[in-house]
PDB file of C-alpha atoms in Angstrom:
ATOM      1  CA  UNK A 253      55.457  82.653 186.752  1.00 51.00           C
ATOM      2  CA  UNK A 254      56.644  86.210 187.388  1.00 71.00           C
ATOM      3  CA  UNK A 255      57.561  86.533 191.069  1.00 82.00           C
ATOM      4  CA  UNK A 256      55.008  88.533 193.117  1.00 96.00           C
ATOM      5  CA  UNK A 257      52.959  89.575 190.028  1.00 96.00           C
ATOM      6  CA  UNK A 258      51.214  86.535 188.560  1.00 96.00           C
ATOM      7  CA  UNK A 259      48.288  84.874 190.371  1.00 97.00           C
ATOM      8  CA  UNK A 260      49.241  81.887 192.485  1.00 97.00           C
ATOM      9  CA  UNK A 261      47.880  78.565 191.177  1.00 96.00           C
ATOM     10  CA  UNK A 262      44.685  77.250 192.715  1.00 96.00           C
ATOM     11  CA  UNK A 263      46.516  74.558 194.674  1.00 97.00           C
ATOM     12  CA  UNK A 264      48.576  77.204 196.449  1.00 97.00           C
ATOM     13  CA  UNK A 265      45.466  79.284 197.181  1.00 98.00           C
ATOM     14  CA  UNK A 266      43.829  76.219 198.714  1.00 98.00           C
ATOM     15  CA  UNK A 267      46.866  75.461 200.891  1.00 98.00           C
ATOM     16  CA  UNK A 268      46.952  79.040 202.138  1.00 98.00           C
ATOM     17  CA  UNK A 269      43.215  79.043 202.805  1.00 98.00           C
ATOM     18  CA  UNK A 270      43.421  75.793 204.781  1.00 98.00           C
ATOM     19  CA  UNK A 271      46.307  77.102 206.898  1.00 98.00           C
ATOM     20  CA  UNK A 272      44.552  80.398 207.591  1.00 98.00           C
ATOM     21  CA  UNK A 273      41.344  78.634 208.592  1.00 98.00           C
ATOM     22  CA  UNK A 274      43.327  76.387 210.936  1.00 98.00           C
ATOM     23  CA  UNK A 275      44.563  79.616 212.578  1.00 97.00           C
ATOM     24  CA  UNK A 276      41.074  81.025 213.152  1.00 98.00           C
ATOM     25  CA  UNK A 277      40.587  83.155 210.028  1.00 98.00           C
ATOM     26  CA  UNK A 278      37.513  82.708 207.844  1.00 98.00           C
ATOM     27  CA  UNK A 279      38.529  82.364 204.196  1.00 98.00           C
ATOM     28  CA  UNK A 280      36.484  82.338 201.008  1.00 98.00           C
ATOM     29  CA  UNK A 281      38.100  81.717 197.623  1.00 98.00           C
ATOM     30  CA  UNK A 282      36.273  83.771 194.990  1.00 98.00           C
ATOM     31  CA  UNK A 283      36.677  83.990 191.233  1.00 98.00           C
ATOM     32  CA  UNK A 284      37.030  87.731 190.741  1.00 97.00           C
ATOM     33  CA  UNK A 285      36.426  91.295 191.831  1.00 97.00           C
ATOM     34  CA  UNK A 286      32.735  91.190 190.958  1.00 97.00           C
ATOM     35  CA  UNK A 287      32.260  88.296 193.380  1.00 98.00           C
ATOM     36  CA  UNK A 288      34.202  90.182 196.059  1.00 98.00           C
ATOM     37  CA  UNK A 289      32.067  93.316 195.673  1.00 98.00           C
ATOM     38  CA  UNK A 290      28.888  91.282 196.060  1.00 98.00           C
ATOM     39  CA  UNK A 291      30.251  89.349 199.038  1.00 98.00           C
ATOM     40  CA  UNK A 292      31.381  92.504 200.852  1.00 98.00           C
ATOM     41  CA  UNK A 293      27.882  93.896 200.465  1.00 97.00           C
ATOM     42  CA  UNK A 294      26.461  90.699 201.979  1.00 98.00           C
ATOM     43  CA  UNK A 295      28.909  90.674 204.897  1.00 98.00           C
ATOM     44  CA  UNK A 296      28.426  94.257 206.143  1.00 98.00           C
ATOM     45  CA  UNK A 297      25.161  95.085 207.937  1.00 97.00           C
ATOM     46  CA  UNK A 298      23.333  98.179 206.728  1.00 98.00           C
ATOM     47  CA  UNK A 299      24.060 101.082 209.093  1.00 98.00           C
ATOM     48  CA  UNK A 300      27.364  99.689 210.392  1.00 98.00           C
ATOM     49  CA  UNK A 301      30.290 102.054 210.903  1.00 98.00           C
ATOM     50  CA  UNK A 302      32.835 101.053 208.241  1.00 98.00           C
ATOM     51  CA  UNK A 303      36.432 102.211 207.796  1.00 98.00           C
ATOM     52  CA  UNK A 304      38.033 101.538 204.409  1.00 98.00           C
ATOM     53  CA  UNK A 305      41.815 101.546 204.676  1.00 97.00           C
ATOM     54  CA  UNK A 306      43.958 103.041 201.911  1.00 93.00           C
ATOM     55  CA  UNK A 307      44.206 100.252 199.363  1.00 95.00           C
ATOM     56  CA  UNK A 308      44.713  99.973 195.615  1.00 96.00           C
ATOM     57  CA  UNK A 309      42.708  96.755 195.778  1.00 97.00           C
ATOM     58  CA  UNK A 310      39.700  98.606 197.210  1.00 98.00           C
ATOM     59  CA  UNK A 311      40.081 101.496 194.763  1.00 96.00           C
ATOM     60  CA  UNK A 312      40.492  99.381 191.648  1.00 97.00           C
ATOM     61  CA  UNK A 313      37.698  96.990 192.615  1.00 97.00           C
ATOM     62  CA  UNK A 314      35.176  99.754 193.306  1.00 97.00           C
ATOM     63  CA  UNK A 315      34.663  98.519 196.871  1.00 98.00           C
ATOM     64  CA  UNK A 316      35.998 101.764 198.355  1.00 98.00           C
ATOM     65  CA  UNK A 317      33.406 103.759 196.423  1.00 97.00           C
ATOM     66  CA  UNK A 318      30.662 101.226 197.170  1.00 97.00           C
ATOM     67  CA  UNK A 319      31.161 101.723 200.902  1.00 98.00           C
ATOM     68  CA  UNK A 320      31.946 105.422 201.099  1.00 98.00           C
ATOM     69  CA  UNK A 321      29.313 106.795 198.701  1.00 97.00           C
ATOM     70  CA  UNK A 322      26.398 104.342 198.833  1.00 95.00           C
ATOM     71  CA  UNK A 323      24.723 105.719 201.951  1.00 96.00           C
ATOM     72  CA  UNK A 324      24.190 102.164 203.222  1.00 97.00           C
ATOM     73  CA  UNK A 325      26.733 102.548 206.030  1.00 98.00           C
ATOM     74  CA  UNK A 326      28.186 105.034 208.489  1.00 98.00           C
ATOM     75  CA  UNK A 327      31.288 105.549 206.360  1.00 98.00           C
ATOM     76  CA  UNK A 328      34.234 106.551 208.546  1.00 98.00           C
ATOM     77  CA  UNK A 329      36.658 107.814 205.882  1.00 97.00           C
ATOM     78  CA  UNK A 330      34.509 110.696 204.509  1.00 97.00           C
ATOM     79  CA  UNK A 331      33.703 111.753 208.049  1.00 96.00           C
ATOM     80  CA  UNK A 332      37.366 111.784 209.072  1.00 96.00           C
ATOM     81  CA  UNK A 333      38.450 113.679 205.956  1.00 95.00           C
ATOM     82  CA  UNK A 334      35.952 116.412 206.794  1.00 95.00           C
ATOM     83  CA  UNK A 335      37.279 116.854 210.345  1.00 96.00           C
ATOM     84  CA  UNK A 336      39.949 119.304 211.491  1.00 94.00           C
ATOM     85  CA  UNK A 337      43.162 117.301 211.911  1.00 89.00           C
ATOM     86  CA  UNK A 338      44.360 119.323 214.909  1.00 91.00           C
ATOM     87  CA  UNK A 339      41.238 120.048 216.960  1.00 95.00           C
ATOM     88  CA  UNK A 340      39.632 116.707 216.085  1.00 94.00           C
ATOM     89  CA  UNK A 341      42.717 114.501 216.435  1.00 94.00           C
ATOM     90  CA  UNK A 342      41.379 112.451 219.356  1.00 95.00           C
ATOM     91  CA  UNK A 343      38.021 111.851 217.691  1.00 96.00           C
ATOM     92  CA  UNK A 344      39.743 110.842 214.460  1.00 96.00           C
ATOM     93  CA  UNK A 345      41.950 108.403 216.324  1.00 95.00           C
ATOM     94  CA  UNK A 346      38.964 106.767 218.006  1.00 96.00           C
ATOM     95  CA  UNK A 347      36.918 106.558 214.800  1.00 97.00           C
ATOM     96  CA  UNK A 348      39.752 104.839 212.926  1.00 97.00           C
ATOM     97  CA  UNK A 349      40.688 102.475 215.742  1.00 98.00           C
ATOM     98  CA  UNK A 350      37.323 100.912 216.562  1.00 98.00           C
ATOM     99  CA  UNK A 351      34.780 100.827 213.733  1.00 98.00           C
ATOM    100  CA  UNK A 352      32.202  98.073 213.493  1.00 98.00           C
ATOM    101  CA  UNK A 353      33.953  96.874 210.332  1.00 98.00           C
ATOM    102  CA  UNK A 354      37.309  97.602 208.724  1.00 98.00           C
ATOM    103  CA  UNK A 355      37.696  96.736 205.043  1.00 98.00           C
ATOM    104  CA  UNK A 356      41.017  96.657 203.232  1.00 98.00           C
ATOM    105  CA  UNK A 357      43.745  94.419 201.905  1.00 98.00           C
ATOM    106  CA  UNK A 358      47.127  93.082 203.014  1.00 98.00           C
ATOM    107  CA  UNK A 359      50.658  92.989 201.610  1.00 97.00           C
ATOM    108  CA  UNK A 360      50.972  89.197 201.593  1.00 98.00           C
ATOM    109  CA  UNK A 361      49.621  86.000 203.055  1.00 97.00           C
ATOM    110  CA  UNK A 362      51.387  82.695 203.368  1.00 98.00           C
ATOM    111  CA  UNK A 363      50.779  79.019 202.818  1.00 97.00           C
ATOM    112  CA  UNK A 364      51.742  78.598 206.477  1.00 97.00           C
ATOM    113  CA  UNK A 365      48.796  80.731 207.648  1.00 98.00           C
ATOM    114  CA  UNK A 366      50.264  84.176 208.384  1.00 98.00           C
ATOM    115  CA  UNK A 367      49.142  87.582 207.129  1.00 98.00           C
ATOM    116  CA  UNK A 368      51.503  90.539 206.640  1.00 98.00           C
ATOM    117  CA  UNK A 369      50.364  94.170 206.716  1.00 98.00           C
ATOM    118  CA  UNK A 370      52.593  97.220 206.340  1.00 97.00           C
ATOM    119  CA  UNK A 371      51.832 100.884 206.888  1.00 96.00           C
ATOM    120  CA  UNK A 372      53.551 104.250 206.687  1.00 95.00           C
ATOM    121  CA  UNK A 373      51.155 106.026 209.063  1.00 93.00           C
ATOM    122  CA  UNK A 374      49.726 103.097 211.031  1.00 95.00           C
ATOM    123  CA  UNK A 375      46.199 104.487 210.730  1.00 95.00           C
ATOM    124  CA  UNK A 376      44.616 101.149 209.822  1.00 97.00           C
ATOM    125  CA  UNK A 377      46.622  98.924 212.149  1.00 98.00           C
ATOM    126  CA  UNK A 378      44.616  99.305 215.405  1.00 98.00           C
ATOM    127  CA  UNK A 379      41.418  98.283 213.601  1.00 98.00           C
ATOM    128  CA  UNK A 380      43.188  95.466 211.752  1.00 98.00           C
ATOM    129  CA  UNK A 381      44.854  94.087 214.871  1.00 98.00           C
ATOM    130  CA  UNK A 382      41.679  93.839 216.927  1.00 98.00           C
ATOM    131  CA  UNK A 383      40.008  97.226 217.416  1.00 98.00           C
ATOM    132  CA  UNK A 384      37.362  96.644 214.760  1.00 98.00           C
ATOM    133  CA  UNK A 385      34.585  94.223 215.628  1.00 98.00           C
ATOM    134  CA  UNK A 386      35.037  92.674 212.174  1.00 98.00           C
ATOM    135  CA  UNK A 387      37.697  92.831 209.466  1.00 98.00           C
ATOM    136  CA  UNK A 388      37.263  91.990 205.791  1.00 98.00           C
ATOM    137  CA  UNK A 389      40.364  91.759 203.617  1.00 98.00           C
ATOM    138  CA  UNK A 390      40.215  91.364 199.845  1.00 98.00           C
ATOM    139  CA  UNK A 391      43.417  89.716 198.630  1.00 98.00           C
ATOM    140  CA  UNK A 392      44.553  89.160 195.043  1.00 98.00           C
ATOM    141  CA  UNK A 393      46.038  85.771 194.180  1.00 98.00           C
ATOM    142  CA  UNK A 394      49.454  87.302 193.431  1.00 98.00           C
ATOM    143  CA  UNK A 395      49.876  88.096 197.141  1.00 98.00           C
ATOM    144  CA  UNK A 396      49.980  84.432 198.210  1.00 98.00           C
ATOM    145  CA  UNK A 397      53.527  83.239 198.941  1.00 98.00           C
ATOM    146  CA  UNK A 398      55.176  80.193 200.465  1.00 97.00           C
ATOM    147  CA  UNK A 399      56.294  81.507 203.852  1.00 98.00           C
ATOM    148  CA  UNK A 400      56.900  84.545 206.050  1.00 97.00           C
ATOM    149  CA  UNK A 401      60.375  85.237 204.708  1.00 97.00           C
ATOM    150  CA  UNK A 402      59.033  85.384 201.166  1.00 97.00           C
ATOM    151  CA  UNK A 403      56.145  87.574 202.330  1.00 98.00           C
ATOM    152  CA  UNK A 404      58.585  90.127 203.744  1.00 97.00           C
ATOM    153  CA  UNK A 405      60.584  90.013 200.514  1.00 97.00           C
ATOM    154  CA  UNK A 406      57.391  90.619 198.550  1.00 97.00           C
ATOM    155  CA  UNK A 407      56.618  93.617 200.721  1.00 97.00           C
ATOM    156  CA  UNK A 408      60.059  95.195 200.478  1.00 96.00           C
ATOM    157  CA  UNK A 409      60.967  94.363 196.877  1.00 96.00           C
ATOM    158  CA  UNK A 410      57.603  94.598 195.148  1.00 96.00           C
ATOM    159  CA  UNK A 411      54.803  96.305 197.072  1.00 96.00           C
ATOM    160  CA  UNK A 412      56.817  99.134 198.646  1.00 96.00           C
ATOM    161  CA  UNK A 413      58.243 100.536 195.381  1.00 95.00           C
ATOM    162  CA  UNK A 414      54.781 100.567 193.808  1.00 95.00           C
ATOM    163  CA  UNK A 415      53.183 102.178 196.860  1.00 94.00           C
ATOM    164  CA  UNK A 416      56.013 104.732 197.069  1.00 94.00           C
ATOM    165  CA  UNK A 417      55.400 105.786 193.486  1.00 95.00           C
ATOM    166  CA  UNK A 418      51.675 106.157 194.205  1.00 92.00           C
ATOM    167  CA  UNK A 419      52.304 108.093 197.415  1.00 92.00           C
ATOM    168  CA  UNK A 420      54.746 110.429 195.670  1.00 93.00           C
ATOM    169  CA  UNK A 421      52.020 111.447 193.235  1.00 93.00           C
ATOM    170  CA  UNK A 422      49.222 111.548 195.822  1.00 90.00           C
ATOM    171  CA  UNK A 423      51.032 113.110 198.803  1.00 90.00           C
ATOM    172  CA  UNK A 424      54.305 114.487 197.445  1.00 93.00           C
ATOM    173  CA  UNK A 425      56.448 112.019 199.365  1.00 94.00           C
ATOM    174  CA  UNK A 426      57.374 108.334 199.117  1.00 94.00           C
ATOM    175  CA  UNK A 427      55.966 105.635 201.358  1.00 95.00           C
ATOM    176  CA  UNK A 428      57.868 103.613 203.946  1.00 96.00           C
ATOM    177  CA  UNK A 429      57.474 100.470 206.031  1.00 97.00           C
ATOM    178  CA  UNK A 430      57.220 102.394 209.276  1.00 97.00           C
ATOM    179  CA  UNK A 431      54.944  99.878 210.942  1.00 97.00           C
ATOM    180  CA  UNK A 432      54.644  96.174 210.299  1.00 98.00           C
ATOM    181  CA  UNK A 433      51.834  93.908 211.526  1.00 98.00           C
ATOM    182  CA  UNK A 434      52.071  90.122 211.285  1.00 98.00           C
ATOM    183  CA  UNK A 435      48.963  88.155 212.201  1.00 98.00           C
ATOM    184  CA  UNK A 436      49.613  84.495 212.919  1.00 98.00           C
ATOM    185  CA  UNK A 437      46.187  83.621 214.315  1.00 98.00           C
ATOM    186  CA  UNK A 438      42.767  85.097 215.102  1.00 98.00           C
ATOM    187  CA  UNK A 439      41.432  84.230 218.549  1.00 95.00           C
ATOM    188  CA  UNK A 440      37.893  85.525 217.914  1.00 95.00           C
ATOM    189  CA  UNK A 441      36.306  83.116 215.415  1.00 89.00           C
ATOM    190  CA  UNK A 442      34.507  84.975 212.649  1.00 90.00           C
ATOM    191  CA  UNK A 443      36.145  88.345 213.322  1.00 98.00           C
ATOM    192  CA  UNK A 444      38.337  88.248 210.213  1.00 98.00           C
ATOM    193  CA  UNK A 445      37.129  87.218 206.774  1.00 98.00           C
ATOM    194  CA  UNK A 446      39.691  86.907 203.980  1.00 98.00           C
ATOM    195  CA  UNK A 447      38.192  87.070 200.493  1.00 98.00           C
ATOM    196  CA  UNK A 448      40.912  85.401 198.448  1.00 98.00           C
ATOM    197  CA  UNK A 449      40.557  86.017 194.734  1.00 98.00           C
ATOM    198  CA  UNK A 450      41.728  83.730 191.976  1.00 98.00           C
ATOM    199  CA  UNK A 451      42.825  86.798 189.996  1.00 98.00           C
ATOM    200  CA  UNK A 452      45.492  89.420 190.659  1.00 97.00           C
ATOM    201  CA  UNK A 453      44.532  92.885 191.873  1.00 97.00           C
ATOM    202  CA  UNK A 454      46.343  95.636 193.752  1.00 96.00           C
ATOM    203  CA  UNK A 455      49.997  95.864 194.731  1.00 94.00           C
TER     204      UNK A 455
END
């Protein structure tokens, strides 16, 4: 198995799911992206305010487009992108920090029940950490690792170089691990749902 690239075997996915559930996260193991798209649609109430974080998983799966262009939801990202970054800074901050639902992915999750998220700007972290009423994270099977140390290695050695290359093209500058969020438990049962795929997707 190629480190950090190939999907984890089903036994490892099941161990990670069991550990996460023991720590208060809801976890569903799904076959593929099509299942994830359908499940996300089921989980988000029509009319909810929804923030989609920057994520290759969301882009490649079509979930980002499903949410931001369908008209089913109050999509936060298009609204924020249309606002003036200087005069509307406070409103933007509030919109991103406390939507009804935040949808995105994570850098890694562990068999010991921890989730690792990294960010250059930090824009998604308030919602991820607890500001959003609900969080839904779609996670490819290649992101499941044994423990926290390996998760941090995955982030630094694998995900960051790929994200830096993407950011260089998109924004004209590389990415960086400026902010790091590690979630070891969720104290509000049902707030976080992890849709863990059996296939690889994203960085």
